[in-house]
Coordinates of C-alpha atoms and ligand atoms in Angstrom, one line a residue:
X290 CA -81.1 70.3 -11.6
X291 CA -77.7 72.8 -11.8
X292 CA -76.0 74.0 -8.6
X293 CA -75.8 77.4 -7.8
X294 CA -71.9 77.6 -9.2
X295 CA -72.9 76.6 -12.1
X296 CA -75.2 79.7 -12.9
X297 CA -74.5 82.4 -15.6
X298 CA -75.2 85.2 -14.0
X299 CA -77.6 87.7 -15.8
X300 CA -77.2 91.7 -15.5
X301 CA -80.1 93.7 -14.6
X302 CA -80.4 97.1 -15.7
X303 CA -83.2 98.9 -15.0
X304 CA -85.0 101.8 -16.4
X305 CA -87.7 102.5 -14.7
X306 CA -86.6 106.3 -13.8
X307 CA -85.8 106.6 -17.6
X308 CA -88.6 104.3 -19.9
X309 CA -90.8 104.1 -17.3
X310 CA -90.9 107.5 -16.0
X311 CA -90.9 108.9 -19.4
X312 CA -94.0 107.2 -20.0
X313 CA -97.8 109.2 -19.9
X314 CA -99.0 109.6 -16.2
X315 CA -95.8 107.7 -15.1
X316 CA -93.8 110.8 -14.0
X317 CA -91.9 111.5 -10.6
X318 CA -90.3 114.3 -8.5
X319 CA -87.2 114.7 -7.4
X320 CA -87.7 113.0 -3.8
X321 CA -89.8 110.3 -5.7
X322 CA -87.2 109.8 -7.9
X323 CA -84.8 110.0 -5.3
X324 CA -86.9 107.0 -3.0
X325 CA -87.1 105.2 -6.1
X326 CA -83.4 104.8 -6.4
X327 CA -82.4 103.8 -3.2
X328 CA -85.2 101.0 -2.8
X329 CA -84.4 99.5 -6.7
X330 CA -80.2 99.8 -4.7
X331 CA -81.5 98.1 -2.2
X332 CA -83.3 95.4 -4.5
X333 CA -80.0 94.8 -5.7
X334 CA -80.3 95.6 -9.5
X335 CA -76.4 96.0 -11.4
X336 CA -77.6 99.3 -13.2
X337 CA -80.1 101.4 -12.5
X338 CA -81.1 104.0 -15.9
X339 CA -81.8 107.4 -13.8
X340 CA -83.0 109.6 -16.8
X341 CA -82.0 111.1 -19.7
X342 CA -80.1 114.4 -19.0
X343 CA -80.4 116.2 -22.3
X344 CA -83.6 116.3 -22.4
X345 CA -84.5 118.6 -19.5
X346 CA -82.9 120.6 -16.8
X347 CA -85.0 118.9 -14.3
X348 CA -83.8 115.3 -15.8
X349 CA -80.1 116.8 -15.9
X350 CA -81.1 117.7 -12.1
X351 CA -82.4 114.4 -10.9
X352 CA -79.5 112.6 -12.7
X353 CA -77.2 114.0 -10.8
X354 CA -79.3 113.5 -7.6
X355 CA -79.3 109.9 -8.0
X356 CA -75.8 109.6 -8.9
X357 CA -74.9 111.3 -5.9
X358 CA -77.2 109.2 -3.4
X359 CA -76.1 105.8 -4.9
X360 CA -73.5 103.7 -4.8
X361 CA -74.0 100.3 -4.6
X362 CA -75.0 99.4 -8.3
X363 CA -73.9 101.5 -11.5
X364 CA -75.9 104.6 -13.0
X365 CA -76.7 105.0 -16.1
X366 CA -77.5 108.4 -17.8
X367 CA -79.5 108.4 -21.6
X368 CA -78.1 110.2 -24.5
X369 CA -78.7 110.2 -28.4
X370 CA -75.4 110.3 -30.5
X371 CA -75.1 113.6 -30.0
X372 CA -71.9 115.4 -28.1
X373 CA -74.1 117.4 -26.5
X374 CA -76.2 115.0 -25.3
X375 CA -72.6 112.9 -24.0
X376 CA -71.8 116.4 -22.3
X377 CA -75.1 116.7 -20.6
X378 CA -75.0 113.1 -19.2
X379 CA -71.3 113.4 -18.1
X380 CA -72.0 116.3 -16.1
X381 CA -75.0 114.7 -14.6
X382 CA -73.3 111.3 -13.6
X383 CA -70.1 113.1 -12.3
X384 CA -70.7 112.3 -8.7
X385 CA -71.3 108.5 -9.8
X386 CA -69.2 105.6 -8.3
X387 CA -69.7 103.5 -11.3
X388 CA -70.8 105.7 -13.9
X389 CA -72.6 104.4 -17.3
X390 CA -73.1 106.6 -20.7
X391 CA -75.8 104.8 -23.0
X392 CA -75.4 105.8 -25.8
X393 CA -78.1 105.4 -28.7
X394 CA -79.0 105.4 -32.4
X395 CA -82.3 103.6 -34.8
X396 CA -81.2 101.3 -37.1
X397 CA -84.0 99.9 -38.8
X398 CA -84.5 101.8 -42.4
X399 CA -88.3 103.4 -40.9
X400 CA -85.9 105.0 -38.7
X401 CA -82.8 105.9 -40.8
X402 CA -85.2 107.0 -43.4
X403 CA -88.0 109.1 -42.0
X404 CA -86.7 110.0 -38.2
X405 CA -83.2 110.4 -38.9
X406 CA -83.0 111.2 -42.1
X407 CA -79.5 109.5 -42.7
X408 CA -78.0 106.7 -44.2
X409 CA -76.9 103.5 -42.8
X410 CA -73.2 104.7 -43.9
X411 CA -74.0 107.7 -41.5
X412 CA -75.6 106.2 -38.9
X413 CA -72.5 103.6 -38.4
X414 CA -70.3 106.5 -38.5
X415 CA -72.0 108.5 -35.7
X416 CA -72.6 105.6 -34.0
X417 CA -68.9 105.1 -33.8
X418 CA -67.9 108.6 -33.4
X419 CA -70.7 108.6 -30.0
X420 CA -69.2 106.0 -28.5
X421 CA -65.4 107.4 -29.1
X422 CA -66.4 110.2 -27.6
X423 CA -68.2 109.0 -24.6
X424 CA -65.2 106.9 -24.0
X425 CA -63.1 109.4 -23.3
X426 CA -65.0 110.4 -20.2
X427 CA -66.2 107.3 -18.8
X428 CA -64.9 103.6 -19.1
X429 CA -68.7 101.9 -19.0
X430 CA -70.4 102.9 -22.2
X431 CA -73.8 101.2 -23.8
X432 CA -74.4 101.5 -26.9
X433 CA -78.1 100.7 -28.3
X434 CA -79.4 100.3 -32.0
X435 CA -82.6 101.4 -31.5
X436 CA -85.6 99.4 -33.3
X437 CA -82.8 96.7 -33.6
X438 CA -85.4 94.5 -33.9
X439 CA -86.7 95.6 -37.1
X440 CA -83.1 96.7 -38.6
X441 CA -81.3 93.8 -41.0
X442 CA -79.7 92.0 -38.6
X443 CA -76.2 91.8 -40.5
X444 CA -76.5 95.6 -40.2
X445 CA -76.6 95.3 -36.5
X446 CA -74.1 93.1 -36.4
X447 CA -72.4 95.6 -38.0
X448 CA -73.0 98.6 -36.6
X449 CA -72.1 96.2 -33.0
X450 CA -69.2 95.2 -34.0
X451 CA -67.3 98.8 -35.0
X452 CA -69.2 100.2 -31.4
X453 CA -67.9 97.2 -29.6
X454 CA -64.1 98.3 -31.4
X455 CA -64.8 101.8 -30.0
X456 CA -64.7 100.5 -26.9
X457 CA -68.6 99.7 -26.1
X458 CA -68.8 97.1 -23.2
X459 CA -72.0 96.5 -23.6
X460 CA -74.2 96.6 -27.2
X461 CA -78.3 96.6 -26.3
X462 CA -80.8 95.0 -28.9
X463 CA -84.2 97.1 -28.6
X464 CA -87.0 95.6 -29.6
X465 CA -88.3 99.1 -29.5
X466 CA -91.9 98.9 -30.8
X467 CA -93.0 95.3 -29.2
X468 CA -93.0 93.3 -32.3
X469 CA -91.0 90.6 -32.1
X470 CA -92.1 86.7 -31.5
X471 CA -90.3 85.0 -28.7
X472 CA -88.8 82.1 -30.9
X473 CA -88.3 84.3 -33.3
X474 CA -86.4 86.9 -30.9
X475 CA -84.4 83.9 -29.6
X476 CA -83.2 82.9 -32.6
X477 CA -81.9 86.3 -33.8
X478 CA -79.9 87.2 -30.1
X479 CA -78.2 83.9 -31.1
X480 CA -78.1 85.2 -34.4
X481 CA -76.3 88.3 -33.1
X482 CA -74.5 87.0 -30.7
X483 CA -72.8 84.7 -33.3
X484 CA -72.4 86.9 -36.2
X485 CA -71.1 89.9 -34.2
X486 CA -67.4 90.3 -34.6
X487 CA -65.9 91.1 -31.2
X488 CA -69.1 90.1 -29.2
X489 CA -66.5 88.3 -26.7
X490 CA -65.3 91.3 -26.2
X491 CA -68.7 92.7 -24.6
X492 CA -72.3 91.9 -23.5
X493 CA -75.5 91.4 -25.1
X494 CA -78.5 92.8 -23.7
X495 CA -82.1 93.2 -24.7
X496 CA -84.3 95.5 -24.3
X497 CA -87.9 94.4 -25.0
X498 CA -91.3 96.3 -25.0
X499 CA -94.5 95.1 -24.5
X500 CA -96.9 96.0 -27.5
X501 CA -98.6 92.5 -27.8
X502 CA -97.9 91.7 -24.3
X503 CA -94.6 90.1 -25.4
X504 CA -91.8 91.7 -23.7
X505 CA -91.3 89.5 -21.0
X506 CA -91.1 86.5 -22.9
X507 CA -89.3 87.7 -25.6
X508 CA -86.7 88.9 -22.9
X509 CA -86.5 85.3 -21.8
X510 CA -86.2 83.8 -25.0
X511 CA -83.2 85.7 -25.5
X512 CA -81.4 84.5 -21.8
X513 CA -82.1 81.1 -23.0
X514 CA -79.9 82.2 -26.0
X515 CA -77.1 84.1 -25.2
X516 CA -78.4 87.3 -23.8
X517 CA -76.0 88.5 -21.0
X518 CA -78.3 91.5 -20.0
X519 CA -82.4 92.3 -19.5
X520 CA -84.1 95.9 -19.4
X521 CA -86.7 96.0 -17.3
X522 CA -89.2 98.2 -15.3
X523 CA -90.8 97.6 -11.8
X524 CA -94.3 96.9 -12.5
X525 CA -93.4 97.0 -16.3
X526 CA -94.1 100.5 -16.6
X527 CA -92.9 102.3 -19.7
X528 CA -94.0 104.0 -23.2
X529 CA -97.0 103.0 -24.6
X530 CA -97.9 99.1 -23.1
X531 CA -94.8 99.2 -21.0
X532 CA -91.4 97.5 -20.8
X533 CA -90.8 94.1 -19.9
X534 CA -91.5 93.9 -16.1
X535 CA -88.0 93.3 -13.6
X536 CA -90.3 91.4 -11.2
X537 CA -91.2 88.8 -14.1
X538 CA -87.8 88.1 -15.3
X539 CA -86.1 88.2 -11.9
X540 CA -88.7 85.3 -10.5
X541 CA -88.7 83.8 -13.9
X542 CA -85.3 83.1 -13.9
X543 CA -85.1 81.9 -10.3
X544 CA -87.7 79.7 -10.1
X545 CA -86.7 78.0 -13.2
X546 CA -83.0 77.9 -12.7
X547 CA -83.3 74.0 -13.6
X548 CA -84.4 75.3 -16.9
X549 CA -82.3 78.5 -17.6
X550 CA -78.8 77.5 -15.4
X551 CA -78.9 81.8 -15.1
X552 CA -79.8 84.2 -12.5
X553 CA -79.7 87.4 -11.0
X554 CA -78.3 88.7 -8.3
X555 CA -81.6 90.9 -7.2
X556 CA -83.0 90.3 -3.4
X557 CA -86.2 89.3 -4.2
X558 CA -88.0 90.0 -1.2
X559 CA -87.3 93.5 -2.1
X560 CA -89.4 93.4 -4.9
X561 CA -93.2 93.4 -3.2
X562 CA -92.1 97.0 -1.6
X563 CA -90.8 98.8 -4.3
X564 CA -93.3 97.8 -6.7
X565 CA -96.3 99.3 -3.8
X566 CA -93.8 102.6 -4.4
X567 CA -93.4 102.9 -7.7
X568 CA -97.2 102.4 -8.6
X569 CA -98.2 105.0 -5.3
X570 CA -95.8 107.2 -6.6
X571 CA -96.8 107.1 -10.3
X572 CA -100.7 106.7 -9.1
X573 CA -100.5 104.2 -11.9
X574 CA -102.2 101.0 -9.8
X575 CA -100.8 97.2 -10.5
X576 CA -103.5 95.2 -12.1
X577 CA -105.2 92.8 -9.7
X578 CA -104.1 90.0 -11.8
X579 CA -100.8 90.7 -12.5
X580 CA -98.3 88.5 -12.2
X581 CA -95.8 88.2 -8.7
X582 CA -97.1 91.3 -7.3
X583 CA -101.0 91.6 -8.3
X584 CA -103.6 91.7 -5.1
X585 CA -104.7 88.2 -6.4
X586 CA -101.3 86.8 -7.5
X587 CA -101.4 84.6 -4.4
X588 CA -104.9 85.0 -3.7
X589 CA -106.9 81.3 -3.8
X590 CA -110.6 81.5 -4.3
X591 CA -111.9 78.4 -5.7
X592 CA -112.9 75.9 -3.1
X593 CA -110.5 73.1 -4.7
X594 CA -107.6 75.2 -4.5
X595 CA -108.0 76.4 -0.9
X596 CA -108.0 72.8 -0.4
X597 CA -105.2 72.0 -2.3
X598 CA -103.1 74.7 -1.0
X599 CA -104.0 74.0 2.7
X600 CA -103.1 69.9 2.4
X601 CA -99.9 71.1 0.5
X602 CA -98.9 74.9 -0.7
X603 CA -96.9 73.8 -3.8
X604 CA -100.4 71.9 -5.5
X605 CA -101.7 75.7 -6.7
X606 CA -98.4 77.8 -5.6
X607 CA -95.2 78.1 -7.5
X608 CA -93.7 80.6 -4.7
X609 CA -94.1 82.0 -1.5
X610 CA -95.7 85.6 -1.1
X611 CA -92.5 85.8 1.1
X612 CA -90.4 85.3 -1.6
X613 CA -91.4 88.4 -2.8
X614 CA -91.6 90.4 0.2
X615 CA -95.0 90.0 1.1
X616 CA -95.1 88.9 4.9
X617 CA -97.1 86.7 6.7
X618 CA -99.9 87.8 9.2
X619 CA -97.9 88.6 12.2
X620 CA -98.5 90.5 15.6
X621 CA -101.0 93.3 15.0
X622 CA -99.7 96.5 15.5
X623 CA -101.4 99.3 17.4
X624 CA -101.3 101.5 20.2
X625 CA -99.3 99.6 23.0
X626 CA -97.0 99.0 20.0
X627 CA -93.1 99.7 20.9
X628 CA -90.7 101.8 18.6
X629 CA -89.0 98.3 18.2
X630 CA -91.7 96.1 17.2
X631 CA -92.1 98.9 14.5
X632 CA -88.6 99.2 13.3
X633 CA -88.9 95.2 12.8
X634 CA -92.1 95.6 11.1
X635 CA -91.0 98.0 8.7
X636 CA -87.6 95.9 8.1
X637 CA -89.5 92.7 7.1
X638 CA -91.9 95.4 4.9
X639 CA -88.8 96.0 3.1
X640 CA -89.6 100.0 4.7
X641 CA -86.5 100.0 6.7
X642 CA -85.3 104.0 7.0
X643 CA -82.5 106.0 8.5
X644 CA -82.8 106.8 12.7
X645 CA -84.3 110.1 12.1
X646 CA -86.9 109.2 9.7
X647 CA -87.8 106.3 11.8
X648 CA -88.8 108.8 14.9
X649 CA -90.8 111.0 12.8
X650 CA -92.7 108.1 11.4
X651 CA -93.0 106.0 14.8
X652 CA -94.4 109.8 16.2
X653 CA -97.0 109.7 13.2
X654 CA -97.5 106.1 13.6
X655 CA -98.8 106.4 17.1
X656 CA -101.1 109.4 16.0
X657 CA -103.0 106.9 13.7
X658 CA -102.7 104.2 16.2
X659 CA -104.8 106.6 18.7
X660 CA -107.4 107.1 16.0
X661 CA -107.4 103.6 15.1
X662 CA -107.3 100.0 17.1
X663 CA -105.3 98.3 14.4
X664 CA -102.6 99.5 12.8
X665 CA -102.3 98.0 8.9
X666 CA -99.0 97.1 6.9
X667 CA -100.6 99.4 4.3
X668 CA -101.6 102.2 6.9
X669 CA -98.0 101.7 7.7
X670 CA -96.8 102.0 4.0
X671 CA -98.7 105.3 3.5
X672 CA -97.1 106.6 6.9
X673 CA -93.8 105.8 5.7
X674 CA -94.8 107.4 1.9
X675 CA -95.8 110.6 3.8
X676 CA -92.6 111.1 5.4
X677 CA -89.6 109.7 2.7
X678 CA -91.3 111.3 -0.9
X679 CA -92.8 115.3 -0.3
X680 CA -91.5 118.4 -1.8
X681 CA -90.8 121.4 0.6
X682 CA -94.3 121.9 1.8
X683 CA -95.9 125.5 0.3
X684 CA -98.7 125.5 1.8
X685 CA -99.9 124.1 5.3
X686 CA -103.6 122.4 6.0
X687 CA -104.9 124.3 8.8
X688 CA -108.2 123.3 9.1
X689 CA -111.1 122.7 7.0
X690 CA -115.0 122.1 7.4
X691 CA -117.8 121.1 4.7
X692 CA -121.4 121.4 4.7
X693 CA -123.2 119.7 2.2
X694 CA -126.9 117.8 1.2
X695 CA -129.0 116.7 -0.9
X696 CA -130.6 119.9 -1.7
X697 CA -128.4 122.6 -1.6
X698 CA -124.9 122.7 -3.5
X699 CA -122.2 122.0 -0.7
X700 CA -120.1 124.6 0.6
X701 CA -116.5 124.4 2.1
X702 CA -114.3 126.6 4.1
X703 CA -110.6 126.3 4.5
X704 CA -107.2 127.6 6.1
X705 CA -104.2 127.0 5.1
X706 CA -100.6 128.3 6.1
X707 CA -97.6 129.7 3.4
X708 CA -94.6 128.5 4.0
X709 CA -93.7 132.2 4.7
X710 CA -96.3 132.1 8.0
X711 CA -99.1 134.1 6.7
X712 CA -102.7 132.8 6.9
X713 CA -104.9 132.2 4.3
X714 CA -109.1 131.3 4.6
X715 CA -111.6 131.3 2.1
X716 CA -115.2 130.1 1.6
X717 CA -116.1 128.5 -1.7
X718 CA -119.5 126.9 -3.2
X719 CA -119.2 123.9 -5.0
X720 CA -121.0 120.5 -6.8
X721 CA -120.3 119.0 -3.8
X722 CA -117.8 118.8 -0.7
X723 CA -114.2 118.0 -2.5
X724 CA -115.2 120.3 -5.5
X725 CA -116.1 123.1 -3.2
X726 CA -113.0 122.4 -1.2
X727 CA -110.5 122.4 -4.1
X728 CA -111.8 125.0 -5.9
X729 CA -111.3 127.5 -2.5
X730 CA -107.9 126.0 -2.3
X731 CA -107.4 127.2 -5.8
X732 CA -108.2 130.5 -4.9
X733 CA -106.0 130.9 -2.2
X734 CA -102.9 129.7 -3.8
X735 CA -104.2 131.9 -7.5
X736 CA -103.8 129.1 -9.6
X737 CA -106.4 126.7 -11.5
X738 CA -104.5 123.3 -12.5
X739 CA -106.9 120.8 -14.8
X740 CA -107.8 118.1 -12.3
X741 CA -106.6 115.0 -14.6
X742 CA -107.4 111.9 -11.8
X743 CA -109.3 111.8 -9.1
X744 CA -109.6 108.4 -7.4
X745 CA -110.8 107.8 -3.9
X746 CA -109.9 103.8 -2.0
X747 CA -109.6 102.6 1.3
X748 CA -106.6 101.2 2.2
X749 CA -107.8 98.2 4.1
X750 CA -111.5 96.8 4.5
X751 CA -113.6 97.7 7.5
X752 CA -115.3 101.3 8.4
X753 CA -112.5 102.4 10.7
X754 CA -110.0 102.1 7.2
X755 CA -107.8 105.4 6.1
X756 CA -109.4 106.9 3.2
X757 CA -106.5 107.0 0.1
X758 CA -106.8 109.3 -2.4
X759 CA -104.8 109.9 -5.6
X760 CA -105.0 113.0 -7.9
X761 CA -103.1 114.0 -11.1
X762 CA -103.3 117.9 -11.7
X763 CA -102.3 119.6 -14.8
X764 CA -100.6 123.2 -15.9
X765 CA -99.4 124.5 -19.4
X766 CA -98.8 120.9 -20.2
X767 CA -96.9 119.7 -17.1
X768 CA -98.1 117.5 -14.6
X769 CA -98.1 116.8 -11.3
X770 CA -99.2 113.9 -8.6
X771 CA -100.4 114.0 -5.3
X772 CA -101.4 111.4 -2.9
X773 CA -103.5 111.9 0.7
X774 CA -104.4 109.4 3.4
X775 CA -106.6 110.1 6.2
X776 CA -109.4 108.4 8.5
X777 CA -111.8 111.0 6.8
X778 CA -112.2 110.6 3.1
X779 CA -112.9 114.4 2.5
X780 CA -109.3 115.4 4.4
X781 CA -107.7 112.7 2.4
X782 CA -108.9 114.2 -0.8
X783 CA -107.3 117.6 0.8
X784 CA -104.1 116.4 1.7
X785 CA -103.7 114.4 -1.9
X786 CA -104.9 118.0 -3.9
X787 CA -102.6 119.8 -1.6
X788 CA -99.4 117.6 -2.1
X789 CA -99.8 117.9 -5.8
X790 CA -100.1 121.9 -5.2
X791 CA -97.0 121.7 -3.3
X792 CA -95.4 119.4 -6.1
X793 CA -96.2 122.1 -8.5
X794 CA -95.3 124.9 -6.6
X795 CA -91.8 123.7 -6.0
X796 CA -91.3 122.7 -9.3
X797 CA -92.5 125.8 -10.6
X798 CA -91.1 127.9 -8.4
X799 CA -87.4 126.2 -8.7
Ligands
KIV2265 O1 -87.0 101.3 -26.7 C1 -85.9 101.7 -27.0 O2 -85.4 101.4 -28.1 C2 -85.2 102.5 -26.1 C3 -83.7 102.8 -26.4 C4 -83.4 104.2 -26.1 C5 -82.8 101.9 -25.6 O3 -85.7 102.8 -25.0
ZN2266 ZN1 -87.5 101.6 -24.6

């Protein structure tokens, strides 16, 4: 067993605004992106990737955003080796406290050959020039030789060594398309790490995706042998199969610190809440089975387990559900419930919000709690969603009503209020109540987005549960998500259809 002094610390950089956002169905708005941030803060992470300026105003936008908002880990801004890439990511990261430029370029020959069209004499020269140049703006720059993994490593080491003279602190080794064994990956971070002149000088990270279910591993593999730095993704969201996932390293490394003598400096009993956020605000829903932060990761069905676990917790559990944030059954919460007993509940939640917020969601929380005996940790979740992640609402429910049977088609009316006061009704026959509800909301507000997702849950068992429902709507190839909660399952379809109309509108209308 090591002590905790002896423990190399390892650097967690996230990317789940940048990889993870950029991949399909995965994206956010603004205040998403904005919730996002503070919570992965709050989990403790050393960098946090917030997007990729260059490649969109709205990116540019949200960048900046972030970099305003946060300051107590670094933020890191994407950009190709381009100057005006470097320009777009300095502007964005100007409010930072600890600003990061990442700066990156493919190495393997696919790349050089067919994407970039350059040769390996050109790409170490841009590769150099990129980081000069982002190193006259900011002190922190990354450099990253994308598809490192499939490059000739003396290349990289190469290509490492002249961005590490040009003043990279860090140097990131992708494996970009999820192909790498974990011994194998091991043995080439040493590989790197050894044959890299000036690697002293900076740190090694990795960067691993998860193509043949790898990436976690693989990241591992390369802590155990020298890597100072891991990539990661809450829920291992990202292009294609994903990234390698923060919550699996992070608990990987702690719980076997007799093993790896490294850690991380991230709270993990942050991890269980900003996971729920980043898969309610993607819509994109954690496998049941996934590891630390799955619905059945501590759930124990066979019989000999729930004995095992009941005469002693460590004979079928490695960790607590506490660990990560989940907490134990405590005091119901419900109508007699005080604005205290809720603050504390939404502390050990890992919810915790600013004064104001906290009034408007204690207000909505007794609402529900008048509707409703019990008062859930997930009814409280959504209540707190509600309140921290619109857009600037559009358009107002008013009221609705449905009528609907077996025989006839359904038919559904509804009123809703512009932001500019005015009233809007309208009447509209459908194949049923949410189809003939939608399609009269799309004729108020004169649009017809594709209707991508549609899914329909409860959020806790029983017949008195809120109804939750998520829906992804689509125009002229931009996306949008929207999420409702409601005792009744037909207004929580409204108030999820709505928010993504309101999503859109803002977007659209910015
Ligand atoms: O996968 C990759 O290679 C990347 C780089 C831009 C770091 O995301
Ligand atoms: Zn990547």
């Amino acid at each position: 067993m090591t002590t905790n002094n002896e423990l190399r610390r390892i650097t967690v950089f996230d990317t789940t605004l940048r990889d993870g956002e950029q991949a399909p169905g995965c994206s956010m708005n603004l205040p998403e992106k904005i919730e996002v941030a503070k919570r992965l803060e709050r989990l403790g992470v050393d960098i946090m990737e917030a997007g990729f300026p260059a490649s969109s105003p709205g990116d540019l936008e949200s960048v900046k955003a972030i970099a305003e908002i946060v300051k107590g880990c670094a933020v890191a801004g994407l950009c190709r080796c381009l100057e005006k890439d470097i320009d777009a990511a300095r502007e964005a990261l100007a409010p930072a406290v600890s600003p990061r430029l990442h700066v990156f370029l493919a190495t393997s020959p696919v790349h050089m050959e067919f994407k970039l069209k350059m040769t390996p004499e050109q790409v170490l020269e841009q590769a150099v020039a990129s980081v000069k140049y982002a190193k006259k703006f900011c002190a922190d720059v990354e450099f990253s030789a994308e598809d490192a993994f499939r490059s000739d490593p003396d290349f990289v080491c190469k290509v490492f060594g002249a961005a590490i003279t040009a003043g990279a602190l860090t140097v990131n080794f992708p494996d970009t398309v999820g192909y790498a064994m974990p011994a194998e990956f091991g043995e080439r971070i040493r590989y790197i790490k050894e044959h890299t002149p000036g690697m002293e000088k900076a740190k090694l990270s990795v960067h691993c995706h998860n193509d043949l279910g790898l990436a976690v591993a693989n990241s591992i593999a390369a802590v155990a042998n020298g890597a100072d730095q891991v990539e990661c993704t809450i829920n291992g969201i990202g292009e294609r199969a994903g990234n390698a996932s923060l919550e699996e390293l992070v608990m990987g490394l702690r719980l076997r610190q007799d093993y790896f003598s490294a850690d991380t400096k991230v709270d993990s009993t942050q991890i269980y809440a900003v996971s729920r956020l980043v898969s309610q605000v993607t819509g994109v829903k954690v496998q049941p089975n996934k590891a630390i932060v799955g619905d059945n990761a501590f759930a124990h069905e066979a019989g000999i387990h729930q004995h095992g676990v009941l005469a002693k917790r460590e004979t079928y559990e490695i960790m607590t559900p506490e660990s990560i944030g989940i907490p134990k059954n405590r005091m119901v919460l419900g109508k007699h419930s005080g604005r205290h007993a809720f603050e504390e509940r939404l502390k050990d939640l890992g919810l915790a919000v600013d004064a104001e917020t906290l009034g408007t969601i204690f207000a909505s929380f007794k609402e529900l709690a008048d509707k409703k005996k019990i008062v859930s940790d997930r009814d409280i979740e959504a209540l707190v969603m509600d309140t921290t992640v619109s857009v600037p609402e559009t358009w107002k429910l008013d009221h609705w009503a449905v009528n609907t049977g077996s025989a006839l088609g359904a038919s559904g009316v509804i009123r809703l209020q512009h932001k500019d006061g005015r009233h809007e009704k309208l009447v509209s026959m459908g194949d049923g109540p949410i189809d003939s509800i939608f399609k009269a909301i799309n004729q108020i507000v004169g649009k017809e987005p594709e209707l991508e997702l549609y899914e329909i849950g409860a959020i806790t068992g029983g017949s008195s549960s809120q109804g939750e429902t998520m829906v992804k709507i689509a125009m002229n190839g931009r996306r949008w998500n929207g999420r409702g909660v409601s005792t009744d399952v037909v207004e929580s379809s409204i108030k999820a259809y709505l928010s993504a109309i309101n999503a859109m509108e803002w977007d659209l209308g910015k």
